[in-house]
Amino acid sequence: MAAEGDHIRRYNYTGEDDEVPDDVTHITVDASVTVITEEAFYDHLNIVEVICDLNVKGVGRGAFQYCYSLRRVIMPGVEIVEEHAFNFCEALTDVECGKLERISEYAFKYCESLMSIDLPSVRIVEENAFWGCKALTDVTFDSKLDRIEGGAFSWCPFLERITIPLKDGLITHDDIFTGCENLDHVDLVEGELHETVAALQLEEWRNEMNEEIDSINQILPTVYAGSGWDDDGMEYEDGEKAQAIRMWIGSVIGKIIHYQAEHQRLLDEEVATTLQLALPRDIVMNSVLPFLYLPSYTFE
């Protein structure tokens, strides 16, 4: 919000035919708008806040590009942010986007004041989406995340922690975390995986799974992050953190599948046999065994 004494001019945006005054500071996007059009607020240097109605579903290409003073964006219904939408919004610190599903390439590139972002509904993060967000330290996804593409978090040097689901194919390129020299902690989304591990038959299995899950946080601090440009000043050298995370995901998935099978084998060979000796078979099959099965967990 504007500080006391600052000039405030509010504007209600109703669509692509609007001519937005240059001195506008606070934007509300009307309920009649479903998509903020391409470059609608491009290079408007005085905008500090944007609040979208729930009916707004999309932010067009470059809609807020070069809005250097923009600090706060509230977009509760937006599902897609197109490429370059908030590129070079260097003052942006607060983004609320609970229904956002797709972040297109370069959408938040060079948002150099953004420190953390919560993305509970995001499925796809496209190439270079958060490239060069120098203040970013913490990114939280939920179980809906399917894919992070190349360079998505490259050159976020203070990124320390990211929360992701355990999914094969999630980490698509080796350069996703290039230049993220402080990235040393990956959390898994709370939910079925943790329930499955907790329900494993033997303590030894549970301990080994928990050690495997935590191993990435021992590995990442030692992994090369990538640095610099080549002799022609054109390209940087990819780091190895994305590759380490991808390999870790594969290892965790492999181990949990193995122990699920072992758990089921014990259930079939020992627990079921013991119960069948003590109870009529129909009671065992219909009432007892269902409570012994592991919580289901699938790796999409």
GROMACS .gro file of N, CA and C in nm, residues 160-294:
model
  405
  160GLU      N    1   1.663  -2.108  -0.097
  160GLU     CA    2   1.712  -2.204   0.001
  160GLU      C    3   1.627  -2.330   0.008
  161ARG      N    4   1.496  -2.315  -0.012
  161ARG     CA    5   1.405  -2.426   0.015
  161ARG      C    6   1.293  -2.430  -0.090
  162ILE      N    7   1.259  -2.552  -0.132
  162ILE     CA    8   1.147  -2.569  -0.223
  162ILE      C    9   1.066  -2.691  -0.178
  163THR      N   10   0.934  -2.678  -0.182
  163THR     CA   11   0.845  -2.788  -0.144
  163THR      C   12   0.777  -2.840  -0.269
  164ILE      N   13   0.791  -2.971  -0.295
  164ILE     CA   14   0.740  -3.032  -0.417
  164ILE      C   15   0.675  -3.166  -0.384
  165PRO      N   16   0.589  -3.216  -0.474
  165PRO     CA   17   0.539  -3.353  -0.458
  165PRO      C   18   0.640  -3.454  -0.512
  166LEU      N   19   0.622  -3.579  -0.475
  166LEU     CA   20   0.709  -3.686  -0.525
  166LEU      C   21   0.646  -3.741  -0.653
  167LYS      N   22   0.696  -3.695  -0.768
  167LYS     CA   23   0.641  -3.738  -0.897
  167LYS      C   24   0.753  -3.760  -0.997
  168ASP      N   25   0.746  -3.871  -1.066
  168ASP     CA   26   0.841  -3.899  -1.172
  168ASP      C   27   0.817  -3.801  -1.287
  169GLY      N   28   0.922  -3.748  -1.345
  169GLY     CA   29   0.909  -3.654  -1.456
  169GLY      C   30   0.888  -3.510  -1.415
  170LEU      N   31   0.890  -3.483  -1.287
  170LEU     CA   32   0.868  -3.347  -1.237
  170LEU      C   33   0.981  -3.253  -1.278
  171ILE      N   34   1.104  -3.298  -1.263
  171ILE     CA   35   1.222  -3.217  -1.295
  171ILE      C   36   1.265  -3.252  -1.437
  172THR      N   37   1.240  -3.161  -1.531
  172THR     CA   38   1.255  -3.194  -1.673
  172THR      C   39   1.391  -3.161  -1.732
  173HIS      N   40   1.463  -3.063  -1.674
  173HIS     CA   41   1.589  -3.017  -1.733
  173HIS      C   42   1.695  -3.000  -1.625
  174ASP      N   43   1.821  -3.012  -1.666
  174ASP     CA   44   1.931  -3.000  -1.571
  174ASP      C   45   1.958  -2.857  -1.527
  175ASP      N   46   1.903  -2.758  -1.598
  175ASP     CA   47   1.935  -2.618  -1.566
  175ASP      C   48   1.827  -2.549  -1.483
  176ILE      N   49   1.733  -2.625  -1.430
  176ILE     CA   50   1.622  -2.564  -1.355
  176ILE      C   51   1.673  -2.481  -1.237
  177PHE      N   52   1.776  -2.529  -1.169
  177PHE     CA   53   1.828  -2.460  -1.051
  177PHE      C   54   1.971  -2.411  -1.070
  178THR      N   55   2.012  -2.388  -1.193
  178THR     CA   56   2.146  -2.336  -1.218
  178THR      C   57   2.164  -2.200  -1.149
  179GLY      N   58   2.273  -2.185  -1.078
  179GLY     CA   59   2.300  -2.060  -1.008
  179GLY      C   60   2.233  -2.049  -0.872
  180CYS      N   61   2.160  -2.153  -0.831
  180CYS     CA   62   2.094  -2.152  -0.699
  180CYS      C   63   2.191  -2.210  -0.596
  181GLU      N   64   2.294  -2.135  -0.566
  181GLU     CA   65   2.403  -2.186  -0.484
  181GLU      C   66   2.363  -2.214  -0.341
  182ASN      N   67   2.254  -2.153  -0.293
  182ASN     CA   68   2.210  -2.174  -0.155
  182ASN      C   69   2.096  -2.274  -0.142
  183LEU      N   70   2.054  -2.334  -0.252
  183LEU     CA   71   1.946  -2.434  -0.244
  183LEU      C   72   1.999  -2.560  -0.177
  184ASP      N   73   1.955  -2.584  -0.055
  184ASP     CA   74   2.005  -2.700   0.019
  184ASP      C   75   1.895  -2.778   0.089
  185HIS      N   76   1.768  -2.745   0.060
  185HIS     CA   77   1.661  -2.814   0.131
  185HIS      C   78   1.541  -2.835   0.039
  186VAL      N   79   1.498  -2.961   0.028
  186VAL     CA   80   1.377  -2.996  -0.045
  186VAL      C   81   1.281  -3.064   0.051
  187ASP      N   82   1.160  -3.012   0.062
  187ASP     CA   83   1.055  -3.075   0.140
  187ASP      C   84   0.958  -3.144   0.046
  188LEU      N   85   0.904  -3.257   0.089
  188LEU     CA   86   0.798  -3.322   0.014
  188LEU      C   87   0.663  -3.278   0.068
  189VAL      N   88   0.567  -3.261  -0.022
  189VAL     CA   89   0.432  -3.222   0.018
  189VAL      C   90   0.378  -3.324   0.118
  190GLU      N   91   0.323  -3.274   0.227
  190GLU     CA   92   0.263  -3.364   0.325
  190GLU      C   93   0.145  -3.438   0.264
  191GLY      N   94   0.125  -3.563   0.308
  191GLY     CA   95   0.011  -3.637   0.255
  191GLY      C   96   0.034  -3.786   0.252
  192GLU      N   97  -0.008  -3.848   0.141
  192GLU     CA   98  -0.016  -3.993   0.135
  192GLU      C   99   0.120  -4.062   0.149
  193LEU      N  100   0.226  -4.004   0.093
  193LEU     CA  101   0.356  -4.069   0.104
  193LEU      C  102   0.396  -4.086   0.250
  194HIS      N  103   0.381  -3.981   0.329
  194HIS     CA  104   0.419  -3.987   0.469
  194HIS      C  105   0.330  -4.086   0.545
  195GLU      N  106   0.202  -4.093   0.508
  195GLU     CA  107   0.112  -4.190   0.570
  195GLU      C  108   0.155  -4.332   0.534
  196THR      N  109   0.195  -4.352   0.409
  196THR     CA  110   0.240  -4.484   0.365
  196THR      C  111   0.364  -4.528   0.441
  197VAL      N  112   0.461  -4.437   0.453
  197VAL     CA  113   0.584  -4.470   0.526
  197VAL      C  114   0.552  -4.505   0.672
  198ALA      N  115   0.466  -4.425   0.735
  198ALA     CA  116   0.431  -4.448   0.875
  198ALA      C  117   0.361  -4.581   0.896
  199ALA      N  118   0.295  -4.633   0.792
  199ALA     CA  119   0.219  -4.757   0.803
  199ALA      C  120   0.299  -4.881   0.766
  200LEU      N  121   0.424  -4.865   0.723
  200LEU     CA  122   0.506  -4.981   0.687
  200LEU      C  123   0.521  -5.075   0.806
  201GLN      N  124   0.525  -5.204   0.777
  201GLN     CA  125   0.517  -5.307   0.880
  201GLN      C  126   0.634  -5.305   0.977
  202LEU      N  127   0.757  -5.285   0.927
  202LEU     CA  128   0.875  -5.295   1.011
  202LEU      C  129   0.938  -5.158   1.036
  203GLU      N  130   0.984  -5.138   1.159
  203GLU     CA  131   1.049  -5.012   1.195
  203GLU      C  132   1.174  -4.989   1.110
  204GLU      N  133   1.245  -5.096   1.078
  204GLU     CA  134   1.364  -5.085   0.994
  204GLU      C  135   1.331  -5.023   0.859
  205TRP      N  136   1.219  -5.064   0.800
  205TRP     CA  137   1.177  -5.008   0.672
  205TRP      C  138   1.142  -4.861   0.686
  206ARG      N  139   1.068  -4.830   0.792
  206ARG     CA  140   1.029  -4.690   0.814
  206ARG      C  141   1.152  -4.601   0.829
  207ASN      N  142   1.248  -4.649   0.907
  207ASN     CA  143   1.369  -4.570   0.928
  207ASN      C  144   1.446  -4.550   0.798
  208GLU      N  145   1.457  -4.656   0.718
  208GLU     CA  146   1.531  -4.646   0.593
  208GLU      C  147   1.461  -4.551   0.496
  209MET      N  148   1.329  -4.557   0.492
  209MET     CA  149   1.256  -4.466   0.404
  209MET      C  150   1.273  -4.321   0.449
  210ASN      N  151   1.264  -4.296   0.577
  210ASN     CA  152   1.281  -4.159   0.627
  210ASN      C  153   1.422  -4.108   0.600
  211GLU      N  154   1.521  -4.195   0.613
  211GLU     CA  155   1.658  -4.155   0.580
  211GLU      C  156   1.673  -4.123   0.432
  212GLU      N  157   1.608  -4.203   0.348
  212GLU     CA  158   1.614  -4.178   0.204
  212GLU      C  159   1.547  -4.046   0.168
  213ILE      N  160   1.433  -4.019   0.231
  213ILE     CA  161   1.361  -3.894   0.204
  213ILE      C  162   1.446  -3.774   0.247
  214ASP      N  163   1.515  -3.786   0.359
  214ASP     CA  164   1.595  -3.674   0.410
  214ASP      C  165   1.731  -3.663   0.342
  215SER      N  166   1.772  -3.764   0.268
  215SER     CA  167   1.908  -3.767   0.212
  215SER      C  168   1.937  -3.650   0.119
  216ILE      N  169   1.835  -3.601   0.049
  216ILE     CA  170   1.857  -3.492  -0.046
  216ILE      C  171   1.909  -3.367   0.026
  217ASN      N  172   1.869  -3.351   0.152
  217ASN     CA  173   1.912  -3.232   0.226
  217ASN      C  174   2.055  -3.245   0.279
  218GLN      N  175   2.110  -3.365   0.272
  218GLN     CA  176   2.252  -3.385   0.300
  218GLN      C  177   2.334  -3.370   0.172
  219ILE      N  178   2.273  -3.405   0.060
  219ILE     CA  179   2.343  -3.404  -0.068
  219ILE      C  180   2.352  -3.265  -0.129
  220LEU      N  181   2.240  -3.192  -0.130
  220LEU     CA  182   2.234  -3.065  -0.204
  220LEU      C  183   2.342  -2.964  -0.167
  221PRO      N  184   2.375  -2.948  -0.038
  221PRO     CA  185   2.477  -2.848  -0.006
  221PRO      C  186   2.613  -2.876  -0.070
  222THR      N  187   2.636  -3.000  -0.111
  222THR     CA  188   2.765  -3.037  -0.169
  222THR      C  189   2.764  -3.038  -0.321
  223VAL      N  190   2.649  -3.011  -0.381
  223VAL     CA  191   2.633  -3.025  -0.526
  223VAL      C  192   2.663  -2.893  -0.597
  224TYR      N  193   2.734  -2.901  -0.706
  224TYR     CA  194   2.771  -2.783  -0.785
  224TYR      C  195   2.648  -2.713  -0.841
  225ALA      N  196   2.640  -2.582  -0.823
  225ALA     CA  197   2.523  -2.506  -0.864
  225ALA      C  198   2.534  -2.450  -1.006
  226GLY      N  199   2.655  -2.452  -1.063
  226GLY     CA  200   2.674  -2.389  -1.194
  226GLY      C  201   2.710  -2.243  -1.176
  227SER      N  202   2.782  -2.189  -1.273
  227SER     CA  203   2.821  -2.049  -1.257
  227SER      C  204   2.872  -1.992  -1.388
  228GLY      N  205   2.865  -1.860  -1.397
  228GLY     CA  206   2.933  -1.785  -1.500
  228GLY      C  207   2.882  -1.802  -1.641
  229TRP      N  208   2.955  -1.743  -1.731
  229TRP     CA  209   2.925  -1.744  -1.873
  229TRP      C  210   3.043  -1.804  -1.947
  230ASP      N  211   3.021  -1.849  -2.069
  230ASP     CA  212   3.132  -1.906  -2.146
  230ASP      C  213   3.223  -1.795  -2.198
  231ASP      N  214   3.326  -1.834  -2.271
  231ASP     CA  215   3.426  -1.737  -2.317
  231ASP      C  216   3.368  -1.630  -2.408
  232ASP      N  217   3.257  -1.660  -2.473
  232ASP     CA  218   3.193  -1.563  -2.562
  232ASP      C  219   3.091  -1.477  -2.488
  233GLY      N  220   3.073  -1.503  -2.358
  233GLY     CA  221   2.975  -1.427  -2.281
  233GLY      C  222   2.832  -1.457  -2.319
  234MET      N  223   2.807  -1.576  -2.372
  234MET     CA  224   2.674  -1.608  -2.425
  234MET      C  225   2.594  -1.703  -2.337
  235GLU      N  226   2.657  -1.801  -2.279
  235GLU     CA  227   2.584  -1.904  -2.209
  235GLU      C  228   2.648  -1.931  -2.073
  236TYR      N  229   2.566  -1.982  -1.979
  236TYR     CA  230   2.621  -2.021  -1.850
  236TYR      C  231   2.632  -2.172  -1.842
  237GLU      N  232   2.709  -2.217  -1.746
  237GLU     CA  233   2.729  -2.360  -1.728
  237GLU      C  234   2.622  -2.416  -1.636
  238ASP      N  235   2.554  -2.521  -1.681
  238ASP     CA  236   2.448  -2.581  -1.600
  238ASP      C  237   2.503  -2.636  -1.470
  239GLY      N  238   2.424  -2.620  -1.363
  239GLY     CA  239   2.458  -2.682  -1.237
  239GLY      C  240   2.407  -2.825  -1.231
  240GLU      N  241   2.425  -2.888  -1.116
  240GLU     CA  242   2.389  -3.028  -1.100
  240GLU      C  243   2.280  -3.050  -0.995
  241LYS      N  244   2.221  -2.942  -0.944
  241LYS     CA  245   2.122  -2.958  -0.837
  241LYS      C  246   1.992  -3.019  -0.889
  242ALA      N  247   1.949  -2.978  -1.007
  242ALA     CA  248   1.827  -3.036  -1.063
  242ALA      C  249   1.844  -3.185  -1.088
  243GLN      N  250   1.960  -3.221  -1.140
  243GLN     CA  251   1.988  -3.363  -1.166
  243GLN      C  252   1.988  -3.442  -1.035
  244ALA      N  253   2.045  -3.385  -0.930
  244ALA     CA  254   2.048  -3.453  -0.800
  244ALA      C  255   1.907  -3.473  -0.747
  245ILE      N  256   1.822  -3.372  -0.761
  245ILE     CA  257   1.683  -3.384  -0.714
  245ILE      C  258   1.609  -3.489  -0.796
  246ARG      N  259   1.629  -3.488  -0.927
  246ARG     CA  260   1.562  -3.586  -1.013
  246ARG      C  261   1.603  -3.729  -0.975
  247MET      N  262   1.732  -3.751  -0.953
  247MET     CA  263   1.781  -3.884  -0.915
  247MET      C  264   1.726  -3.926  -0.779
  248TRP      N  265   1.719  -3.831  -0.688
  248TRP     CA  266   1.664  -3.858  -0.555
  248TRP      C  267   1.517  -3.897  -0.562
  249ILE      N  268   1.439  -3.826  -0.642
  249ILE     CA  269   1.298  -3.860  -0.659
  249ILE      C  270   1.285  -4.004  -0.708
  250GLY      N  271   1.365  -4.041  -0.809
  250GLY     CA  272   1.361  -4.177  -0.860
  250GLY      C  273   1.397  -4.280  -0.755
  251SER      N  274   1.496  -4.248  -0.671
  251SER     CA  275   1.538  -4.340  -0.567
  251SER      C  276   1.430  -4.358  -0.461
  252VAL      N  277   1.368  -4.248  -0.418
  252VAL     CA  278   1.261  -4.257  -0.318
  252VAL      C  279   1.144  -4.337  -0.373
  253ILE      N  280   1.106  -4.311  -0.497
  253ILE     CA  281   0.996  -4.385  -0.558
  253ILE      C  282   1.028  -4.534  -0.564
  254GLY      N  283   1.150  -4.566  -0.606
  254GLY     CA  284   1.190  -4.706  -0.615
  254GLY      C  285   1.183  -4.777  -0.481
  255LYS      N  286   1.230  -4.709  -0.376
  255LYS     CA  287   1.232  -4.771  -0.244
  255LYS      C  288   1.091  -4.789  -0.188
  256ILE      N  289   1.005  -4.689  -0.205
  256ILE     CA  290   0.871  -4.702  -0.149
  256ILE      C  291   0.792  -4.810  -0.220
  257ILE      N  292   0.813  -4.824  -0.351
  257ILE     CA  293   0.748  -4.933  -0.425
  257ILE      C  294   0.797  -5.068  -0.374
  258HIS      N  295   0.928  -5.077  -0.350
  258HIS     CA  296   0.986  -5.201  -0.298
  258HIS      C  297   0.925  -5.236  -0.162
  259TYR      N  298   0.918  -5.139  -0.071
  259TYR     CA  299   0.868  -5.168   0.062
  259TYR      C  300   0.717  -5.187   0.065
  260GLN      N  301   0.646  -5.126  -0.026
  260GLN     CA  302   0.504  -5.156  -0.039
  260GLN      C  303   0.485  -5.304  -0.073
  261ALA      N  304   0.566  -5.353  -0.166
  261ALA     CA  305   0.557  -5.494  -0.205
  261ALA      C  306   0.595  -5.585  -0.089
  262GLU      N  307   0.701  -5.548  -0.016
  262GLU     CA  308   0.743  -5.628   0.098
  262GLU      C  309   0.636  -5.628   0.207
  263HIS      N  310   0.577  -5.514   0.231
  263HIS     CA  311   0.470  -5.504   0.329
  263HIS      C  312   0.355  -5.596   0.291
  264GLN      N  313   0.317  -5.593   0.165
  264GLN     CA  314   0.208  -5.677   0.119
  264GLN      C  315   0.243  -5.825   0.131
  265ARG      N  316   0.369  -5.858   0.103
  265ARG     CA  317   0.412  -5.997   0.114
  265ARG      C  318   0.398  -6.046   0.258
  266LEU      N  319   0.443  -5.965   0.353
  266LEU     CA  320   0.428  -6.003   0.493
  266LEU      C  321   0.282  -6.015   0.532
  267LEU      N  322   0.205  -5.922   0.483
  267LEU     CA  323   0.062  -5.926   0.513
  267LEU      C  324   0.000  -6.056   0.463
  268ASP      N  325   0.035  -6.092   0.341
  268ASP     CA  326  -0.022  -6.212   0.280
  268ASP      C  327   0.027  -6.340   0.348
  269GLU      N  328   0.158  -6.344   0.381
  269GLU     CA  329   0.217  -6.468   0.428
  269GLU      C  330   0.206  -6.490   0.578
  270GLU      N  331   0.203  -6.381   0.655
  270GLU     CA  332   0.207  -6.395   0.799
  270GLU      C  333   0.078  -6.349   0.866
  271VAL      N  334   0.044  -6.222   0.846
  271VAL     CA  335  -0.071  -6.167   0.916
  271VAL      C  336  -0.199  -6.237   0.874
  272ALA      N  337  -0.218  -6.252   0.744
  272ALA     CA  338  -0.341  -6.314   0.695
  272ALA      C  339  -0.352  -6.458   0.743
  273THR      N  340  -0.240  -6.532   0.742
  273THR     CA  341  -0.241  -6.671   0.787
  273THR      C  342  -0.282  -6.681   0.934
  274THR      N  343  -0.222  -6.594   1.017
  274THR     CA  344  -0.254  -6.596   1.159
  274THR      C  345  -0.400  -6.564   1.184
  275LEU      N  346  -0.451  -6.464   1.118
  275LEU     CA  347  -0.591  -6.426   1.137
  275LEU      C  348  -0.686  -6.534   1.089
  276GLN      N  349  -0.651  -6.598   0.981
  276GLN     CA  350  -0.739  -6.701   0.925
  276GLN      C  351  -0.749  -6.821   1.018
  277LEU      N  352  -0.644  -6.845   1.097
  277LEU     CA  353  -0.650  -6.954   1.193
  277LEU      C  354  -0.743  -6.921   1.310
  278ALA      N  355  -0.757  -6.792   1.338
  278ALA     CA  356  -0.834  -6.752   1.456
  278ALA      C  357  -0.977  -6.711   1.425
  279LEU      N  358  -1.006  -6.671   1.301
  279LEU     CA  359  -1.137  -6.616   1.268
  279LEU      C  360  -1.193  -6.683   1.144
  280PRO      N  361  -1.324  -6.686   1.131
  280PRO     CA  362  -1.384  -6.734   1.007
  280PRO      C  363  -1.334  -6.652   0.889
  281ARG      N  364  -1.313  -6.715   0.774
  281ARG     CA  365  -1.252  -6.650   0.657
  281ARG      C  366  -1.331  -6.528   0.612
  282ASP      N  367  -1.465  -6.532   0.616
  282ASP     CA  368  -1.542  -6.418   0.567
  282ASP      C  369  -1.521  -6.295   0.653
  283ILE      N  370  -1.499  -6.313   0.784
  283ILE     CA  371  -1.472  -6.199   0.872
  283ILE      C  372  -1.334  -6.141   0.841
  284VAL      N  373  -1.236  -6.230   0.820
  284VAL     CA  374  -1.101  -6.184   0.787
  284VAL      C  375  -1.102  -6.102   0.660
  285MET      N  376  -1.163  -6.154   0.555
  285MET     CA  377  -1.158  -6.090   0.424
  285MET      C  378  -1.236  -5.959   0.421
  286ASN      N  379  -1.350  -5.957   0.489
  286ASN     CA  380  -1.439  -5.841   0.477
  286ASN      C  381  -1.418  -5.735   0.585
  287SER      N  382  -1.369  -5.774   0.701
  287SER     CA  383  -1.367  -5.681   0.813
  287SER      C  384  -1.227  -5.648   0.866
  288VAL      N  385  -1.134  -5.744   0.858
  288VAL     CA  386  -1.004  -5.725   0.921
  288VAL      C  387  -0.897  -5.680   0.823
  289LEU      N  388  -0.881  -5.753   0.712
  289LEU     CA  389  -0.771  -5.725   0.619
  289LEU      C  390  -0.771  -5.583   0.564
  290PRO      N  391  -0.889  -5.526   0.531
  290PRO     CA  392  -0.885  -5.390   0.476
  290PRO      C  393  -0.813  -5.289   0.565
  291PHE      N  394  -0.812  -5.311   0.696
  291PHE     CA  395  -0.748  -5.216   0.787
  291PHE      C  396  -0.597  -5.234   0.792
  292LEU      N  397  -0.546  -5.342   0.732
  292LEU     CA  398  -0.403  -5.369   0.736
  292LEU      C  399  -0.331  -5.324   0.611
  293TYR      N  400  -0.405  -5.289   0.509
  293TYR     CA  401  -0.341  -5.246   0.384
  293TYR      C  402  -0.282  -5.106   0.399
  294LEU      N  403  -0.176  -5.081   0.325
  294LEU     CA  404  -0.113  -4.949   0.326
  294LEU      C  405  -0.203  -4.845   0.261
   0.00000   0.00000   0.00000
